[in-house]
Coordinates of C-alpha atoms in Angstrom, one line a residue:
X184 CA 54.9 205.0 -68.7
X185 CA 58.4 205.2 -68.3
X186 CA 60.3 208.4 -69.4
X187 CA 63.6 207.8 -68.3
X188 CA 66.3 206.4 -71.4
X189 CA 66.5 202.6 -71.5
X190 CA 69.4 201.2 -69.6
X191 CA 72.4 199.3 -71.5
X192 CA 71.9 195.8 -72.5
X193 CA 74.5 193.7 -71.6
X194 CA 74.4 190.0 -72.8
X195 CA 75.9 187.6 -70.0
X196 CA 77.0 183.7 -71.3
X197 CA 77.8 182.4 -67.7
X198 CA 77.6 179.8 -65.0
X199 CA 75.1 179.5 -62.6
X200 CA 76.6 179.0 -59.2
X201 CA 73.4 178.0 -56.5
X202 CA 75.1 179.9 -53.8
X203 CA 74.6 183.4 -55.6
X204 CA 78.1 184.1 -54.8
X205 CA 79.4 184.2 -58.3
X206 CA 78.2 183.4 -62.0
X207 CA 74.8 184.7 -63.2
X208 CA 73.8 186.5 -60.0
X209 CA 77.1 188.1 -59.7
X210 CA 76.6 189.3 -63.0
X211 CA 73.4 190.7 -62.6
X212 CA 74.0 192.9 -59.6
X213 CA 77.4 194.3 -60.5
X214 CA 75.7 195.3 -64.0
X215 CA 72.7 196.5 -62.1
X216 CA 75.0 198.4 -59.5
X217 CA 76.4 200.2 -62.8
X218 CA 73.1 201.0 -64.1
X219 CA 72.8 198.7 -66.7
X220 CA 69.8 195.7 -67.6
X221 CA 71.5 192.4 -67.3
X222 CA 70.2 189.6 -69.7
X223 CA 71.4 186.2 -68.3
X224 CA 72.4 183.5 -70.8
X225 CA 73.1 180.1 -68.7
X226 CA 76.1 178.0 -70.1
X227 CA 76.3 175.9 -67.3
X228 CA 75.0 174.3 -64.1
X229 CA 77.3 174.2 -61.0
X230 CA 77.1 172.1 -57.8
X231 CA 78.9 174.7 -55.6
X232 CA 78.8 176.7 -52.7
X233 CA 80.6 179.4 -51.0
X234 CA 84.0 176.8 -50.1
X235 CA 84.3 175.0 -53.6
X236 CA 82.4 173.6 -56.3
X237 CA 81.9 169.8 -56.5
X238 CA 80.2 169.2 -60.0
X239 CA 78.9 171.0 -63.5
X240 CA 77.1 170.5 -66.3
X241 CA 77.7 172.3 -70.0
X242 CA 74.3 173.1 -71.2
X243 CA 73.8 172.1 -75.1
X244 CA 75.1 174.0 -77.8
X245 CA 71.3 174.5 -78.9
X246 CA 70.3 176.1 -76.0
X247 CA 72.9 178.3 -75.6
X248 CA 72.7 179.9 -79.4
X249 CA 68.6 180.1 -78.9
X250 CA 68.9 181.8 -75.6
X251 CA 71.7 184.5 -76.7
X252 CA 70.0 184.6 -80.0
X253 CA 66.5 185.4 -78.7
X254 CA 67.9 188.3 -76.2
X255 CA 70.1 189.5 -79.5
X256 CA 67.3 189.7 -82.0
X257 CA 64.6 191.5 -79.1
X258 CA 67.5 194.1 -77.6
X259 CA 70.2 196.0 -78.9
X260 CA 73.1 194.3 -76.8
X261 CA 75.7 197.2 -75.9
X262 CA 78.1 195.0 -74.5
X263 CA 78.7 191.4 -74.0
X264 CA 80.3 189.4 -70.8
X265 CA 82.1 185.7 -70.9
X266 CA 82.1 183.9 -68.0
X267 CA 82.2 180.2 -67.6
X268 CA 82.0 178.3 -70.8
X269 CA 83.7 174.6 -69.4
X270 CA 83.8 172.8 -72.5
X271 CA 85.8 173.1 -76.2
X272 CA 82.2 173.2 -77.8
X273 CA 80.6 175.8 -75.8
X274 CA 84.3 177.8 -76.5
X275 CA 82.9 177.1 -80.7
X276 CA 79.5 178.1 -79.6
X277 CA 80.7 181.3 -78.0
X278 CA 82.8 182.4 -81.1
X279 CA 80.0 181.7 -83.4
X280 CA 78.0 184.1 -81.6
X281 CA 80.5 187.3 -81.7
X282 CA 82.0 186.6 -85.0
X283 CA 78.0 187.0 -86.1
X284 CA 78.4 190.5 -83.8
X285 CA 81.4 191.9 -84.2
X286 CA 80.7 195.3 -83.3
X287 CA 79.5 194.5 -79.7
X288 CA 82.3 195.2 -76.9
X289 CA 83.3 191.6 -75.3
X290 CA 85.0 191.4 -71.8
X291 CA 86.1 187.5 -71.6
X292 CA 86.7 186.2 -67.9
X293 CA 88.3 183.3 -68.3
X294 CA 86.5 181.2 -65.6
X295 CA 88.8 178.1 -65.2
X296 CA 88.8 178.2 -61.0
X297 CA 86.4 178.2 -58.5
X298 CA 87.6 180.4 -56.1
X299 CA 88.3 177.3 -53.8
X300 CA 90.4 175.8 -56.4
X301 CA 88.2 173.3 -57.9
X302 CA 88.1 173.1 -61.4
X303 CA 85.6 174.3 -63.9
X304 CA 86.9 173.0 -67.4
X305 CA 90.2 171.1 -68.0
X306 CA 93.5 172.9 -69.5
X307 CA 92.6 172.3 -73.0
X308 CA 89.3 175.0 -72.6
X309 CA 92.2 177.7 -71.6
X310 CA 93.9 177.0 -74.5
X311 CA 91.0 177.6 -76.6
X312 CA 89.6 180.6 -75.4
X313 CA 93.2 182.1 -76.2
X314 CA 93.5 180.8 -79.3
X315 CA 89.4 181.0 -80.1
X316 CA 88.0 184.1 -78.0
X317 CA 90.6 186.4 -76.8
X318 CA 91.3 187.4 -80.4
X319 CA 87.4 188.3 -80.6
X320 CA 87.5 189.9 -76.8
X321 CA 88.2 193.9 -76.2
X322 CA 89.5 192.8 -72.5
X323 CA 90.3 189.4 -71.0
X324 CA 90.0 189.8 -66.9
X325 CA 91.7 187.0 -65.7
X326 CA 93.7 186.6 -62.2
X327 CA 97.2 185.8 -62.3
X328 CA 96.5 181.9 -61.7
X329 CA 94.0 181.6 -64.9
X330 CA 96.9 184.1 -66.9
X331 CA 99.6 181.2 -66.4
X332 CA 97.2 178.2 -67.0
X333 CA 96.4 180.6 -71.0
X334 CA 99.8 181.7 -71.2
X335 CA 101.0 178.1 -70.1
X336 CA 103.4 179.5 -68.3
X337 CA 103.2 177.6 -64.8
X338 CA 105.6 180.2 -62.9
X339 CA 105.6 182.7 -65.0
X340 CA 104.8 186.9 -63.8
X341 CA 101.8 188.2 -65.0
X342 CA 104.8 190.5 -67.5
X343 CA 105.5 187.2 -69.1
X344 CA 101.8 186.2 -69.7
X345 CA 100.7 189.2 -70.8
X346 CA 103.0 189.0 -73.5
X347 CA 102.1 185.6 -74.6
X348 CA 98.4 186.4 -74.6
X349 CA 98.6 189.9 -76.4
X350 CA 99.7 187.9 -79.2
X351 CA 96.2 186.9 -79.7
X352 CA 94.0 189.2 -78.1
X353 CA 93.7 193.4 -77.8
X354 CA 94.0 194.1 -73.7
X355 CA 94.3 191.7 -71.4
X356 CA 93.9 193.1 -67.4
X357 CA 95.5 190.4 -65.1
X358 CA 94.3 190.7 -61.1
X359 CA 96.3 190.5 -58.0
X360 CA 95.7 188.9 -54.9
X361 CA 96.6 185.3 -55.0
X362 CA 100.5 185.9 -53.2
X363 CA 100.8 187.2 -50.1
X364 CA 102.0 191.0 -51.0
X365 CA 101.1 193.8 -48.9
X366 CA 99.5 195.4 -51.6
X367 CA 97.4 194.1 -54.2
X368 CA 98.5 195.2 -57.9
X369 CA 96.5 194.9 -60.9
X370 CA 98.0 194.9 -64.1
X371 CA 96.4 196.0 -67.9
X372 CA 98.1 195.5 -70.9
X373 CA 97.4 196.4 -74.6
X374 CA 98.8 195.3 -77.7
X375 CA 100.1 199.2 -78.5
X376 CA 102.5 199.2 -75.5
X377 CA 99.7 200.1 -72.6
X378 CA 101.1 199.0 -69.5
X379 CA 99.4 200.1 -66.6
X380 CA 99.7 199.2 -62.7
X381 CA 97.3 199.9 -59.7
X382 CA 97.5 199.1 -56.5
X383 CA 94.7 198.9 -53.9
X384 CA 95.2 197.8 -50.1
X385 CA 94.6 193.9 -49.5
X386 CA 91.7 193.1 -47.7
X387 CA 91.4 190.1 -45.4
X388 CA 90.0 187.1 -46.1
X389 CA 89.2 185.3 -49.7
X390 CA 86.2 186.2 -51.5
X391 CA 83.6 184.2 -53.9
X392 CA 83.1 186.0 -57.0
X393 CA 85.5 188.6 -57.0
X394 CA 86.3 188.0 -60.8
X395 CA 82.4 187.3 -62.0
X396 CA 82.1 191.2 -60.3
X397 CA 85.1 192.5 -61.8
X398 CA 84.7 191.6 -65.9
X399 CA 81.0 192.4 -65.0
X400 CA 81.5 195.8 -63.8
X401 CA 83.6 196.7 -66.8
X402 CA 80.9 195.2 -69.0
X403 CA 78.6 197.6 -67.7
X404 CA 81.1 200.7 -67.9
X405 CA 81.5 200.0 -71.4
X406 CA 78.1 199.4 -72.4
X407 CA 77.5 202.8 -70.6
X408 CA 79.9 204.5 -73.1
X409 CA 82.9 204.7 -71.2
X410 CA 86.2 204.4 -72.8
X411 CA 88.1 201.5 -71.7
X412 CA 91.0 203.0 -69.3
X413 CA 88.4 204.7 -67.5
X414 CA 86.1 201.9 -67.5
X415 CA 88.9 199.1 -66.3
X416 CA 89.7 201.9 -63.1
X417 CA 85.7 202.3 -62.7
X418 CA 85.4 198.4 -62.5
X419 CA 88.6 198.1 -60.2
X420 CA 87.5 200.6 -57.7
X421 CA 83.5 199.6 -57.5
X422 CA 85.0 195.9 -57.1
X423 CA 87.7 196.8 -54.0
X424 CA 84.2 198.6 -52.3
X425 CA 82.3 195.0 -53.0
X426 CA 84.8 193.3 -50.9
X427 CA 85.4 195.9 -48.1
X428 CA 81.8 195.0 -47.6
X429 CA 81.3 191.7 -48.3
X430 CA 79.4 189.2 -46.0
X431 CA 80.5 185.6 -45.1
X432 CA 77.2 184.3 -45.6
X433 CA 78.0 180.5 -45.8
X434 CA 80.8 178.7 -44.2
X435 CA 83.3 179.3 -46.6
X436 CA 84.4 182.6 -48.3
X437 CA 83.4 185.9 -48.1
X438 CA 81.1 187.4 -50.8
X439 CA 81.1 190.7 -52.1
X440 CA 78.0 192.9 -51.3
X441 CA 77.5 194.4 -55.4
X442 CA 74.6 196.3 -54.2
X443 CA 74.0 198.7 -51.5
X444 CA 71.7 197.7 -48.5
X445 CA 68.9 200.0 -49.4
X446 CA 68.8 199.2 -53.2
X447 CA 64.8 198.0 -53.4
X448 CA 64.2 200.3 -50.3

């Protein structure tokens, strides 16, 4: 018999992406790599690999609510983690489920890109998941691309989104790394006036997954307790080691090693 405390619970509604390079899997070893049990709820089938995505498929709204509602009901959930939703319904099947648990921490990535640029929902899914689930979310996660396309500010700095999008939701964190800066900043916001900046040195290449690892590791952190400063540097800094390491194991981008080589050793 086990005698070692339970790990966290932390519900995941994501994508699955075939190549393992982001969606479900990344979720399951960044929250792993934090010490937490990842329960995987699929929203969606992708046709990708590691240079784009081609294709996806919503799942039903019925199997979406049975599947979180079966790991809800069996586990107590310390934290939940949004990834990609692609349609307007699963957006309304989402909310149903935290406005029925509203005392479970929510980090919302607002999957929108593939990290090759395709698309994974049209505009009008942004615009709901700012109107719909970023005032549900503790922390949106998304990069400074996915903040204009919410914000609907085309050009606008990640200042002038995070304005527009604290007007509906807590904390918003918006990632760096999509100019060509020297330096890669990351900037969190609150509603109360937080404003805070880190920098970490750019790394070469372009990675798969980056952001799935990201809202995931913070997930985790807050499942584990941690208050959510400290949990959005944990995440930051455990992500910036995934992609010093990561492995080009495709023929497109690079994807970040979550766990360390001897994990199952």
């Amino acid at each position: 018999m086990n005698i070692y405390s339970s790990r966290p619970v932390v519900l995941c509604l994501s994508g699955h992406d075939p190549s393992g390079g982001a969606g479900l899997q990344a979720d399951i070893e960044a929250l792993l790599a934090q010490g937490c049990h990842a329960a995987p709820a699929v929203t969606a089938l992708t046709v990708q690999d590691t240079v784009n995505v081609s294709d996806f498929r919503v799942l039903d709204r019925e199997w979406v609510l049975a599947q979180a509602n079966a790991v809800l009901a069996d586990s107590t959930v310390r934290a939940i983690k949004l990834g990609m939703l692609g349609s307007l319904e699963m957006v309304d099947t989402v909310v149903s489920i935290l406005q029925a648990h509203p005392h479970i921490p929510v980090v919302c990535d607002p999957v929108l890109r593939a990290g090759g640029g395709g698309r994974l929902g049209k505009d009008e899914v942004g615009y709901a998941i700012r109107e719909k689930l970023l005032p549900l979310a503790t922390v949106a996660t998304p990069n400074l691309p996915e903040a204009r396309i919410l914000a609907e500010l085309p050009e606008g700095s990640a200042d002038d989104c995070a304005r527009k999008l604290l007007a509906h939701g807590q904390h918003v964190l918006i990632t760096g790394g999509h100019g060509d800066e020297a330096e890669i900043h990351n900037r969190f916001y609150g509603r109360d006036g937080l404003r805070q900046v880190s920098t970490c040195q750019r790394l070469p290449g372009s990675y798969h997954g980056s952001g799935c690892t990201l809202a995931s590791a913070l997930a985790g952190r807050l499942a584990l307790g941690e208050g959510l400063e400290s949990a959005v540097r944990s995440a930051l800094d455990y992500t910036w080691r995934t992609l010093r390491d990561a492995e080009q194991l495709g023929k497109g981008q690079y994807v970040p090693r979550r766990l360390p080589l001897d994990y199952c050793s």
